[in-house]
Amino acid sequence: MNTAAIALEAELKVSIMAESLIGSEIIKLAGEINEKIRNGEKIYNLTIGDFNPKLFPIPALLKKEIIAAYTNDETNYPPADGILQLRQVLSSQLKNRMKLDYPADQILIAGGARPLIYATFQAIVDSGDKVLFPVPSWNNNHYSHLSSTQQLAVETKPENNFMPTADELRPYIGEANLLALCSPLNPTGTVFTEAGLKEICELILSENKKRVAKGSKPLYLMYDQIYWTLTFGNTLHFDPVSICPEMKQYTVFIDGLSKSFAATGVRVGWAFGPKKLIDKMKAILGHVGAWAPKPEQVASANYMKHENEVDSFLVEIKGKISSRLDAIYKGVILLKNEGYPINAIPPQAALYLTVQLNLVGAKTMDGNILSNSKEVNKYILDEAKIGIVPFSAFGSSSDSTWYRISVGTCTLEEIPQLVSNLKNALRKLQF
Ligand SMILES: Cc1ncc(COP(=O)(O)O)c(C=O)c1O
């Protein structure tokens, strides 16, 4: 296209929602990193919440079943809520693994977790409604924007491992229509404690008593537990319905294959919750056509019914992820103990390590002062050759000193070099 045509197109009016939609901050950052890699620099790219499939392949049996499903011509439309066989396997796994009772007709399959989150918002909130969520958190701002809702973002604290508390949410509970929570949390890799989550459930239940008495729409909870199988050491996963069974009528769970099985490109996710909501979400996604591909659904059902295979895969992947997280954590703490102004939260779950870099105000070798988290991020990328994501990209305030490190693309062997690069970059700063 010539420049005049490009300029003309830029003037075209589109919807206000589309015009003001912002892209993923992390993908933007990854673009800059890829540019450096293309220019021949060796960069440790720890920005993306994804896996390198060469280091983290999907389960061999799942791969075999996907190929078999195509060979067997499982290539027509799947049912709108997903194939029954998969929903039945998931129903029985929910019972076995989480002691949750959800029949197949309260489970909805889609092309990964994202369409299900979109459908949850669409089924619950009207334009102008309010969505309450903690920050840092993943993409709640974008899903709120897509549904033209108002965002009530509550900044959480490092001393609570960045998990929201009932006290922090209480001031907004009365005006919110949807509360979006996630545990284990992206970006922090931390989880709710049982007591912490219970207090939040009690807050929702007491709010809903008032709303039901008035006949108004209840406050729903979207509980994204897509990382729940990836907990390490003594860390346990808690969910609202096991803790407070009355929460069942207000809770939509989000889950999927993507993270547990390193299958981000396979695109199979599921939601489960109250039948009425699940049916509405099914109707919404039916029009969008956001089904998981049928061969992948057939393969997932055939794979997941082998509980022993699933268990041994989970043990393996958890070992691989936690050894990487532990190694980086230990490296950061070593540097902290040497006096550098950095810190980290011990890894609990997911693919992520939460690291603090208290570097704003530091002077670089060429006399520049690092004045915000973006500049710190750039300094670490340029000097240490490490790409990480500032919590400000997850909605935290721009002066947040915390960053996400994701380990799905790094090898254990390269971690000592990575830590040594970080040390060299820190050594060059004047505090
Ligand atoms: C908390 C959380 N939920 C959902 C997703 C999206 O999952 P999917 O790839 O299955 O759409 C992500 C992806 O990064 C995530 O971090």
Short mmCIF file of C-alpha atoms and ligand atoms in Angstrom, two decimals:
data_model
loop_
_atom_site.label_atom_id
_atom_site.label_comp_id
_atom_site.label_asym_id
_atom_site.label_seq_id
_atom_site.Cartn_x
_atom_site.Cartn_y
_atom_site.Cartn_z
CA MET A 1 0.00 0.00 0.00
CA ASN A 2 1.31 3.49 -0.74
CA THR A 3 1.66 6.09 2.02
CA ALA A 4 -1.43 8.05 0.92
CA ALA A 5 -3.57 4.90 1.14
CA ILE A 6 -2.10 4.07 4.55
CA ALA A 7 -2.87 7.60 5.80
CA LEU A 8 -6.43 7.36 4.44
CA GLU A 9 -7.00 4.04 6.20
CA ALA A 10 -5.67 5.39 9.49
CA GLU A 11 -8.46 8.01 9.33
CA LEU A 12 -11.21 5.38 9.00
CA LYS A 13 -13.59 5.39 11.93
CA VAL A 14 -14.09 2.09 13.80
CA SER A 15 -15.92 1.29 17.04
CA ILE A 16 -14.80 3.21 20.12
CA MET A 17 -14.12 -0.13 21.79
CA ALA A 18 -11.81 -1.28 18.98
CA GLU A 19 -10.11 2.08 18.63
CA SER A 20 -9.27 2.23 22.31
CA LEU A 21 -8.33 -1.45 22.75
CA ILE A 22 -4.70 -1.76 23.72
CA GLY A 23 -2.55 -4.71 22.65
CA SER A 24 -0.76 -7.01 25.06
CA GLU A 25 2.13 -5.16 26.73
CA ILE A 26 4.04 -8.42 26.96
CA ILE A 27 3.75 -9.17 23.26
CA LYS A 28 5.03 -5.65 22.57
CA LEU A 29 8.02 -6.28 24.79
CA ALA A 30 8.63 -9.65 23.13
CA GLY A 31 8.72 -7.85 19.77
CA GLU A 32 11.62 -5.67 20.94
CA ILE A 33 13.45 -8.71 22.25
CA ASN A 34 12.96 -10.68 19.05
CA GLU A 35 14.41 -7.75 17.13
CA LYS A 36 17.58 -8.01 19.25
CA ILE A 37 17.69 -11.78 18.73
CA ARG A 38 17.33 -11.25 14.96
CA ASN A 39 20.29 -8.88 15.18
CA GLY A 40 22.38 -11.72 16.59
CA GLU A 41 22.34 -10.86 20.32
CA LYS A 42 22.15 -13.73 22.84
CA ILE A 43 19.11 -12.81 24.91
CA TYR A 44 17.58 -14.80 27.76
CA ASN A 45 13.96 -14.16 26.95
CA LEU A 46 12.06 -14.78 30.17
CA THR A 47 9.09 -12.62 29.23
CA ILE A 48 6.50 -14.91 27.68
CA GLY A 49 4.18 -17.16 29.70
CA ASP A 50 4.76 -19.94 27.21
CA PHE A 51 6.96 -23.00 26.79
CA ASN A 52 9.72 -23.79 24.36
CA PRO A 53 8.26 -27.05 22.99
CA LYS A 54 11.74 -28.49 22.48
CA LEU A 55 12.37 -28.16 26.24
CA PHE A 56 8.78 -28.75 27.33
CA PRO A 57 7.07 -31.03 24.79
CA ILE A 58 3.42 -31.99 25.27
CA PRO A 59 2.78 -35.50 26.66
CA ALA A 60 3.84 -38.13 24.10
CA LEU A 61 0.50 -39.93 24.41
CA LEU A 62 -1.46 -36.72 23.81
CA LYS A 63 0.57 -36.08 20.67
CA LYS A 64 -0.05 -39.65 19.47
CA GLU A 65 -3.79 -39.27 20.11
CA ILE A 66 -3.93 -35.96 18.20
CA ILE A 67 -2.33 -37.58 15.17
CA ALA A 68 -4.67 -40.59 15.50
CA ALA A 69 -7.72 -38.31 15.66
CA TYR A 70 -6.78 -36.67 12.35
CA THR A 71 -6.01 -40.08 10.86
CA ASN A 72 -9.48 -41.20 11.94
CA ASP A 73 -11.07 -38.16 10.25
CA GLU A 74 -12.44 -36.57 13.41
CA THR A 75 -12.56 -33.34 11.45
CA ASN A 76 -16.16 -32.12 11.40
CA TYR A 77 -17.81 -29.58 13.73
CA PRO A 78 -17.70 -30.58 17.40
CA PRO A 79 -20.87 -30.07 19.48
CA ALA A 80 -21.15 -26.47 20.73
CA ASP A 81 -20.33 -27.40 24.32
CA GLY A 82 -17.56 -29.86 23.40
CA ILE A 83 -17.64 -33.60 22.82
CA LEU A 84 -19.43 -35.52 25.57
CA GLN A 85 -16.56 -37.94 26.04
CA LEU A 86 -14.21 -35.11 27.05
CA ARG A 87 -16.74 -33.44 29.32
CA GLN A 88 -17.32 -36.80 31.04
CA VAL A 89 -13.60 -37.39 31.56
CA LEU A 90 -13.26 -33.87 33.00
CA SER A 91 -16.29 -34.40 35.24
CA SER A 92 -14.77 -37.55 36.71
CA GLN A 93 -11.35 -35.90 37.10
CA LEU A 94 -12.90 -32.97 38.94
CA LYS A 95 -14.40 -35.45 41.34
CA ASN A 96 -11.18 -37.48 41.75
CA ARG A 97 -8.70 -34.65 41.85
CA MET A 98 -10.62 -31.78 43.45
CA LYS A 99 -13.64 -33.50 45.04
CA LEU A 100 -15.88 -31.19 43.03
CA ASP A 101 -19.20 -32.38 41.70
CA TYR A 102 -19.88 -31.03 38.21
CA PRO A 103 -21.78 -33.22 35.73
CA ALA A 104 -20.84 -33.08 32.04
CA ASP A 105 -23.63 -30.58 31.26
CA GLN A 106 -22.04 -28.02 33.58
CA ILE A 107 -18.75 -28.14 31.70
CA LEU A 108 -18.02 -26.15 28.54
CA ILE A 109 -15.07 -26.79 26.23
CA ALA A 110 -13.51 -24.07 24.08
CA GLY A 111 -10.37 -23.22 22.14
CA GLY A 112 -8.27 -22.56 25.25
CA ALA A 113 -9.11 -20.56 28.35
CA ARG A 114 -9.27 -17.17 26.65
CA PRO A 115 -12.62 -17.57 24.86
CA LEU A 116 -14.08 -18.93 28.09
CA ILE A 117 -12.93 -15.87 30.02
CA TYR A 118 -14.42 -13.69 27.29
CA ALA A 119 -17.69 -15.64 27.46
CA THR A 120 -17.77 -15.43 31.28
CA PHE A 121 -17.59 -11.64 31.05
CA GLN A 122 -20.18 -11.52 28.26
CA ALA A 123 -22.58 -13.77 30.16
CA ILE A 124 -22.36 -11.83 33.41
CA VAL A 125 -21.75 -8.14 32.85
CA ASP A 126 -23.58 -5.46 30.94
CA SER A 127 -21.92 -2.41 29.50
CA GLY A 128 -21.25 0.02 32.37
CA ASP A 129 -21.19 -2.75 35.00
CA LYS A 130 -18.16 -2.96 37.24
CA VAL A 131 -15.52 -5.68 37.24
CA LEU A 132 -13.36 -5.96 40.32
CA PHE A 133 -9.92 -7.53 40.08
CA PRO A 134 -6.58 -7.38 41.84
CA VAL A 135 -3.45 -6.06 40.16
CA PRO A 136 -0.99 -7.30 39.18
CA SER A 137 -3.08 -9.81 37.24
CA TRP A 138 -3.35 -11.10 33.71
CA ASN A 139 -5.56 -9.44 31.08
CA ASN A 140 -8.59 -8.61 33.25
CA ASN A 141 -8.22 -5.04 31.99
CA HIS A 142 -8.56 -6.22 28.39
CA TYR A 143 -11.57 -8.49 29.01
CA SER A 144 -13.22 -5.62 30.92
CA HIS A 145 -12.58 -3.34 27.97
CA LEU A 146 -14.01 -5.86 25.48
CA SER A 147 -17.23 -5.95 27.51
CA SER A 148 -17.33 -2.15 27.95
CA THR A 149 -17.34 -2.42 31.72
CA GLN A 150 -15.77 -0.20 34.33
CA GLN A 151 -12.63 -1.55 35.93
CA LEU A 152 -12.11 -1.60 39.67
CA ALA A 153 -8.45 -2.55 39.97
CA VAL A 154 -7.13 -3.08 43.48
CA GLU A 155 -3.37 -3.02 43.96
CA THR A 156 -2.14 -5.89 46.13
CA LYS A 157 0.88 -6.01 48.43
CA PRO A 158 4.15 -7.96 48.37
CA GLU A 159 3.71 -8.87 52.04
CA ASN A 160 0.59 -10.83 51.01
CA ASN A 161 2.47 -12.44 48.10
CA PHE A 162 0.42 -10.09 45.89
CA MET A 163 -2.78 -12.05 46.57
CA PRO A 164 -5.80 -9.83 47.31
CA THR A 165 -7.29 -9.84 50.81
CA ALA A 166 -10.93 -9.50 51.82
CA ASP A 167 -10.09 -6.18 53.49
CA GLU A 168 -8.66 -4.81 50.25
CA LEU A 169 -11.70 -5.91 48.23
CA ARG A 170 -14.38 -4.96 50.79
CA PRO A 171 -14.70 -1.27 49.84
CA TYR A 172 -15.64 -2.22 46.25
CA ILE A 173 -17.75 -5.35 46.78
CA GLY A 174 -21.05 -3.45 46.94
CA GLU A 175 -20.64 -1.93 43.47
CA ALA A 176 -19.01 -4.85 41.60
CA ASN A 177 -20.89 -7.28 39.33
CA LEU A 178 -18.01 -9.63 38.70
CA LEU A 179 -14.92 -10.41 40.76
CA ALA A 180 -12.10 -11.93 38.70
CA LEU A 181 -9.60 -13.93 40.73
CA CYS A 182 -6.77 -16.20 39.71
CA SER A 183 -4.78 -18.70 41.76
CA PRO A 184 -2.01 -19.68 41.20
CA LEU A 185 -1.62 -16.15 39.97
CA ASN A 186 -0.09 -14.94 36.74
CA PRO A 187 2.28 -12.95 37.06
CA THR A 188 3.43 -13.83 40.58
CA GLY A 189 3.35 -17.63 40.79
CA THR A 190 1.79 -17.29 44.25
CA VAL A 191 -1.45 -18.79 45.61
CA PHE A 192 -4.32 -18.02 47.95
CA THR A 193 -4.12 -19.40 51.45
CA GLU A 194 -7.22 -21.28 52.56
CA ALA A 195 -8.02 -18.64 55.19
CA GLY A 196 -7.47 -15.77 52.75
CA LEU A 197 -9.77 -17.23 50.10
CA LYS A 198 -12.40 -18.19 52.71
CA GLU A 199 -12.66 -14.60 53.91
CA ILE A 200 -13.22 -13.41 50.33
CA CYS A 201 -15.91 -16.07 49.76
CA GLU A 202 -17.68 -15.00 52.94
CA LEU A 203 -17.59 -11.42 51.73
CA ILE A 204 -19.22 -12.43 48.44
CA LEU A 205 -21.84 -14.59 50.17
CA SER A 206 -22.87 -11.86 52.58
CA GLU A 207 -23.09 -9.35 49.70
CA ASN A 208 -25.21 -11.78 47.71
CA LYS A 209 -27.63 -12.33 50.60
CA LYS A 210 -28.49 -8.63 50.31
CA ARG A 211 -28.75 -8.77 46.53
CA VAL A 212 -30.94 -11.87 46.46
CA ALA A 213 -33.27 -10.22 49.00
CA LYS A 214 -33.58 -7.25 46.61
CA GLY A 215 -33.92 -9.50 43.56
CA SER A 216 -30.85 -7.96 41.90
CA LYS A 217 -28.04 -9.59 39.92
CA PRO A 218 -25.60 -11.35 42.26
CA LEU A 219 -21.88 -10.75 42.43
CA TYR A 220 -20.27 -13.57 40.45
CA LEU A 221 -16.77 -14.90 40.87
CA MET A 222 -14.62 -15.96 37.95
CA TYR A 223 -11.95 -18.25 39.38
CA ASP A 224 -9.13 -18.84 36.93
CA GLN A 225 -7.16 -21.87 38.09
CA ILE A 226 -5.37 -22.68 34.86
CA TYR A 227 -2.07 -23.20 36.76
CA TRP A 228 -3.57 -25.23 39.60
CA THR A 229 -1.76 -28.50 38.90
CA LEU A 230 1.59 -26.69 38.87
CA THR A 231 2.18 -26.21 42.61
CA PHE A 232 5.53 -26.96 44.20
CA GLY A 233 6.75 -28.26 47.56
CA ASN A 234 4.19 -27.81 50.34
CA THR A 235 2.07 -25.36 48.35
CA LEU A 236 -1.58 -26.38 48.06
CA HIS A 237 -4.25 -25.15 45.67
CA PHE A 238 -7.53 -24.00 47.21
CA ASP A 239 -10.77 -23.25 45.43
CA PRO A 240 -13.83 -21.27 46.53
CA VAL A 241 -16.42 -24.05 46.17
CA SER A 242 -14.53 -26.63 48.25
CA ILE A 243 -14.01 -24.01 50.95
CA CYS A 244 -17.56 -22.58 50.85
CA PRO A 245 -20.02 -24.91 49.04
CA GLU A 246 -22.56 -22.06 48.83
CA MET A 247 -20.18 -20.37 46.38
CA LYS A 248 -21.12 -22.97 43.76
CA GLN A 249 -24.02 -20.96 42.39
CA TYR A 250 -21.87 -17.85 41.93
CA THR A 251 -18.58 -19.30 40.67
CA VAL A 252 -17.35 -19.93 37.14
CA PHE A 253 -14.06 -21.86 37.04
CA ILE A 254 -11.60 -21.45 34.18
CA ASP A 255 -9.13 -24.22 33.41
CA GLY A 256 -7.45 -25.94 30.49
CA LEU A 257 -4.64 -27.98 29.02
CA SER A 258 -2.45 -25.04 28.09
CA LYS A 259 -0.21 -24.71 31.10
CA SER A 260 -0.53 -28.05 32.92
CA PHE A 261 0.49 -29.99 29.82
CA ALA A 262 2.69 -27.37 28.13
CA ALA A 263 0.03 -27.41 25.42
CA THR A 264 -0.48 -23.71 24.77
CA GLY A 265 -0.82 -24.26 21.02
CA VAL A 266 -3.18 -27.23 21.28
CA ARG A 267 -6.06 -24.93 22.31
CA VAL A 268 -8.27 -26.91 24.64
CA GLY A 269 -9.77 -25.15 27.66
CA TRP A 270 -12.79 -25.70 29.86
CA ALA A 271 -15.06 -23.76 32.16
CA PHE A 272 -17.47 -25.19 34.73
CA GLY A 273 -20.06 -23.57 36.88
CA PRO A 274 -23.81 -23.01 37.36
CA LYS A 275 -25.76 -24.62 34.49
CA LYS A 276 -27.56 -21.44 33.50
CA LEU A 277 -24.31 -19.50 33.10
CA ILE A 278 -22.56 -22.34 31.30
CA ASP A 279 -25.51 -22.60 28.86
CA LYS A 280 -25.34 -18.85 28.17
CA MET A 281 -21.60 -19.04 27.64
CA LYS A 282 -22.14 -21.94 25.26
CA ALA A 283 -24.62 -19.86 23.26
CA ILE A 284 -22.20 -16.91 23.12
CA LEU A 285 -19.22 -19.00 22.05
CA GLY A 286 -21.35 -20.92 19.56
CA HIS A 287 -21.82 -17.68 17.64
CA VAL A 288 -18.14 -16.81 17.94
CA GLY A 289 -17.24 -20.35 16.82
CA ALA A 290 -14.50 -20.55 19.42
CA TRP A 291 -14.62 -24.35 19.77
CA ALA A 292 -11.53 -26.36 20.47
CA PRO A 293 -10.70 -28.23 17.25
CA LYS A 294 -12.49 -31.59 17.29
CA PRO A 295 -9.39 -33.78 16.80
CA GLU A 296 -7.79 -32.09 19.82
CA GLN A 297 -10.93 -32.69 21.87
CA VAL A 298 -11.03 -36.38 20.97
CA ALA A 299 -7.31 -36.68 21.72
CA SER A 300 -7.63 -34.84 25.05
CA ALA A 301 -10.40 -37.18 26.16
CA ASN A 302 -8.39 -40.25 25.14
CA TYR A 303 -5.31 -38.93 26.87
CA MET A 304 -6.85 -37.64 30.09
CA LYS A 305 -8.65 -40.87 30.89
CA HIS A 306 -5.21 -42.40 31.52
CA GLU A 307 -4.86 -40.95 35.00
CA ASN A 308 -1.49 -42.60 35.65
CA GLU A 309 -0.02 -41.13 32.46
CA VAL A 310 -1.38 -37.72 33.45
CA ASP A 311 0.07 -38.03 36.96
CA SER A 312 3.51 -39.01 35.76
CA PHE A 313 3.55 -36.18 33.20
CA LEU A 314 2.59 -33.69 35.92
CA VAL A 315 5.35 -34.93 38.22
CA GLU A 316 7.87 -34.54 35.40
CA ILE A 317 6.81 -31.06 34.27
CA LYS A 318 6.58 -29.79 37.84
CA GLY A 319 10.11 -31.03 38.50
CA LYS A 320 11.42 -29.28 35.40
CA ILE A 321 9.71 -25.98 36.17
CA SER A 322 10.45 -25.90 39.89
CA SER A 323 14.15 -26.72 39.44
CA ARG A 324 14.47 -23.71 37.13
CA LEU A 325 12.49 -21.42 39.44
CA ASP A 326 14.53 -22.57 42.46
CA ALA A 327 17.83 -22.03 40.66
CA ILE A 328 16.96 -18.46 39.66
CA TYR A 329 15.49 -17.74 43.09
CA LYS A 330 18.68 -18.94 44.80
CA GLY A 331 20.80 -16.84 42.42
CA VAL A 332 18.76 -13.72 43.17
CA ILE A 333 18.94 -14.28 46.93
CA LEU A 334 22.70 -14.79 46.68
CA LEU A 335 23.00 -11.39 44.98
CA LYS A 336 20.71 -9.89 47.60
CA ASN A 337 22.97 -11.26 50.33
CA GLU A 338 25.94 -9.68 48.57
CA GLY A 339 24.23 -6.32 49.10
CA TYR A 340 22.53 -5.68 45.76
CA PRO A 341 19.09 -4.05 46.11
CA ILE A 342 17.12 -6.99 44.74
CA ASN A 343 14.85 -9.65 46.21
CA ALA A 344 12.47 -12.46 45.22
CA ILE A 345 9.44 -14.29 46.60
CA PRO A 346 10.07 -18.03 47.07
CA PRO A 347 8.41 -19.87 44.16
CA GLN A 348 5.08 -21.52 44.96
CA ALA A 349 3.41 -22.37 41.65
CA ALA A 350 2.95 -21.75 37.90
CA LEU A 351 5.88 -20.81 35.62
CA TYR A 352 6.77 -17.60 37.33
CA LEU A 353 9.19 -16.07 39.78
CA THR A 354 8.46 -12.71 41.36
CA VAL A 355 11.58 -10.59 41.58
CA GLN A 356 12.15 -7.15 43.01
CA LEU A 357 14.71 -4.84 41.40
CA ASN A 358 15.05 -1.72 43.48
CA LEU A 359 17.02 0.11 40.83
CA VAL A 360 15.10 3.33 40.21
CA GLY A 361 17.46 6.22 40.98
CA ALA A 362 20.59 4.18 40.20
CA LYS A 363 23.19 5.74 37.87
CA THR A 364 24.43 3.82 34.83
CA MET A 365 28.05 3.85 33.58
CA ASP A 366 27.14 6.47 30.97
CA GLY A 367 25.73 8.80 33.62
CA ASN A 368 22.00 8.20 33.07
CA ILE A 369 19.66 7.81 36.02
CA LEU A 370 17.16 4.93 35.79
CA SER A 371 13.96 6.80 36.45
CA ASN A 372 11.18 4.19 36.19
CA SER A 373 10.48 0.46 35.81
CA LYS A 374 10.52 0.67 32.00
CA GLU A 375 14.05 2.07 32.08
CA VAL A 376 15.12 -0.56 34.60
CA ASN A 377 13.63 -3.22 32.33
CA LYS A 378 15.51 -1.83 29.34
CA TYR A 379 18.75 -1.63 31.31
CA ILE A 380 18.48 -5.29 32.35
CA LEU A 381 17.72 -6.24 28.75
CA ASP A 382 20.60 -4.21 27.30
CA GLU A 383 23.23 -4.95 29.96
CA ALA A 384 22.32 -8.39 31.36
CA LYS A 385 20.66 -9.60 28.12
CA ILE A 386 17.68 -10.78 30.17
CA GLY A 387 14.09 -10.02 29.14
CA ILE A 388 11.63 -9.79 32.03
CA VAL A 389 8.24 -8.12 32.48
CA PRO A 390 7.59 -5.26 34.93
CA PHE A 391 4.46 -5.65 37.05
CA SER A 392 3.29 -2.35 35.57
CA ALA A 393 2.51 -4.42 32.43
CA PHE A 394 0.04 -6.35 34.62
CA GLY A 395 -1.70 -3.22 35.90
CA SER A 396 0.50 -2.41 38.92
CA SER A 397 1.46 1.23 39.35
CA SER A 398 4.31 2.50 37.20
CA ASP A 399 6.56 2.89 40.24
CA SER A 400 6.27 -0.81 41.15
CA THR A 401 9.72 -2.33 41.70
CA TRP A 402 8.53 -5.89 40.97
CA TYR A 403 9.03 -8.01 37.85
CA ARG A 404 7.92 -11.38 36.45
CA ILE A 405 10.42 -13.98 35.33
CA SER A 406 8.94 -16.84 33.28
CA VAL A 407 10.96 -20.07 32.96
CA GLY A 408 9.18 -21.99 30.19
CA THR A 409 11.84 -21.11 27.65
CA CYS A 410 15.08 -21.46 29.62
CA THR A 411 17.30 -24.42 30.34
CA LEU A 412 18.63 -25.28 33.76
CA GLU A 413 22.18 -25.17 32.38
CA GLU A 414 21.97 -21.54 31.30
CA ILE A 415 20.80 -20.21 34.67
CA PRO A 416 24.30 -19.70 36.23
CA GLN A 417 25.28 -17.54 33.21
CA LEU A 418 22.01 -15.64 33.46
CA VAL A 419 22.61 -14.88 37.16
CA SER A 420 26.18 -13.87 36.44
CA ASN A 421 24.96 -11.50 33.69
CA LEU A 422 22.55 -9.98 36.19
CA LYS A 423 25.34 -9.50 38.71
CA ASN A 424 27.56 -7.80 36.12
CA ALA A 425 24.75 -5.44 35.17
CA LEU A 426 24.11 -4.60 38.84
CA ARG A 427 27.82 -4.11 39.49
CA LYS A 428 27.94 -1.41 36.82
CA LEU A 429 25.32 0.69 38.62
CA GLN A 430 25.97 3.39 41.19
CA PHE A 431 23.41 3.45 43.99
C1 LIG B 1 -4.14 -16.79 34.24
C2 LIG B 1 -4.29 -17.18 32.81
N1 LIG B 1 -5.50 -17.57 32.35
C3 LIG B 1 -5.67 -17.92 31.08
C4 LIG B 1 -4.63 -17.88 30.18
C5 LIG B 1 -4.89 -18.24 28.74
O1 LIG B 1 -4.89 -19.60 28.54
P1 LIG B 1 -5.13 -20.21 27.08
O2 LIG B 1 -3.81 -20.20 26.40
O3 LIG B 1 -5.62 -21.59 27.35
O4 LIG B 1 -6.13 -19.38 26.38
C6 LIG B 1 -3.38 -17.47 30.60
C7 LIG B 1 -2.28 -17.39 29.62
O5 LIG B 1 -1.22 -16.87 29.82
C8 LIG B 1 -3.19 -17.12 31.94
O6 LIG B 1 -2.00 -16.73 32.41
#
